[in-house]
């Protein structure tokens, strides 16, 4: 069995650390970047692996649709 280390009386982080992660402007900027058509296109063009997977899936579906079944 794995022993878990639980820190019950963990000290509170300082206010600078807490306020560092409270960046609502940055959060809204990321949200508007990735939930617009331009942002999604930018994300796909930067990550070539996702773009290649999408193209392979589309080609495979088109091959399935337009290929004739060969029966022996």
Short mmCIF file of C-alpha atoms in Angstrom, two decimals:
data_model
loop_
_atom_site.label_atom_id
_atom_site.label_comp_id
_atom_site.label_asym_id
_atom_site.label_seq_id
_atom_site.Cartn_x
_atom_site.Cartn_y
_atom_site.Cartn_z
CA UNK A 1 0.00 0.00 0.00
CA UNK A 2 1.20 3.49 -0.76
CA UNK A 3 1.71 5.89 2.09
CA UNK A 4 0.33 9.34 1.44
CA UNK A 5 1.96 12.35 2.97
CA UNK A 6 -0.79 14.71 4.09
CA UNK A 7 0.19 18.18 5.21
CA UNK A 8 -2.62 19.09 7.63
CA UNK A 9 -1.24 22.32 9.07
CA UNK A 10 0.25 23.69 5.87
CA UNK A 11 1.17 27.37 6.13
CA UNK A 12 -0.75 29.84 3.98
CA UNK A 13 1.26 31.20 1.01
CA UNK A 14 2.13 34.90 1.04
CA UNK A 15 -0.22 37.40 -0.63
CA UNK A 16 2.22 38.00 -3.51
CA UNK A 17 1.94 34.36 -4.57
CA UNK A 18 -1.85 34.41 -4.30
CA UNK A 19 -2.19 37.61 -6.34
CA UNK A 20 0.26 36.32 -8.96
CA UNK A 21 -2.27 33.68 -10.03
CA UNK A 22 -5.28 36.03 -9.96
CA UNK A 23 -4.83 37.38 -13.45
CA UNK A 24 -8.35 37.71 -14.85
CA UNK A 25 -7.17 39.84 -17.78
CA UNK A 26 -4.73 37.13 -18.90
CA UNK A 27 -7.40 34.47 -18.47
CA UNK A 28 -9.85 36.38 -20.66
CA UNK A 29 -7.14 36.99 -23.24
CA UNK A 30 -6.41 33.25 -23.48
CA UNK A 31 -10.15 32.48 -23.62
CA UNK A 32 -10.78 34.94 -26.43
CA UNK A 33 -7.70 33.69 -28.28
CA UNK A 34 -8.68 30.01 -28.28
CA UNK A 35 -12.45 30.32 -28.62
CA UNK A 36 -12.49 32.34 -31.81
CA UNK A 37 -12.13 30.87 -35.27
CA UNK A 38 -8.87 32.72 -35.78
CA UNK A 39 -7.46 31.42 -32.49
CA UNK A 40 -8.40 27.81 -33.25
CA UNK A 41 -6.80 28.09 -36.69
CA UNK A 42 -3.66 29.59 -35.12
CA UNK A 43 -3.53 26.77 -32.56
CA UNK A 44 -3.84 24.08 -35.27
CA UNK A 45 -1.21 25.63 -37.51
CA UNK A 46 1.26 25.84 -34.63
CA UNK A 47 0.70 22.24 -33.58
CA UNK A 48 1.40 20.30 -36.77
CA UNK A 49 0.71 16.92 -35.17
CA UNK A 50 -2.99 17.72 -34.61
CA UNK A 51 -3.30 19.05 -38.15
CA UNK A 52 -1.76 15.88 -39.59
CA UNK A 53 -4.10 13.68 -37.52
CA UNK A 54 -7.13 15.60 -38.76
CA UNK A 55 -5.98 15.31 -42.38
CA UNK A 56 -5.33 11.57 -42.02
CA UNK A 57 -8.79 11.01 -40.53
CA UNK A 58 -10.46 13.00 -43.32
CA UNK A 59 -8.54 11.08 -46.01
CA UNK A 60 -9.43 7.76 -44.38
CA UNK A 61 -13.13 8.67 -44.26
CA UNK A 62 -13.06 9.77 -47.91
CA UNK A 63 -11.37 6.50 -48.89
CA UNK A 64 -14.05 4.54 -47.08
CA UNK A 65 -16.83 6.51 -48.78
CA UNK A 66 -15.54 6.43 -52.34
CA UNK A 67 -13.81 3.06 -52.57
CA UNK A 68 -15.64 0.17 -54.19
CA UNK A 69 -16.04 -2.99 -52.17
CA UNK A 70 -14.16 -5.89 -53.70
CA UNK A 71 -15.94 -9.18 -53.19
CA UNK A 72 -14.35 -12.45 -54.11
#
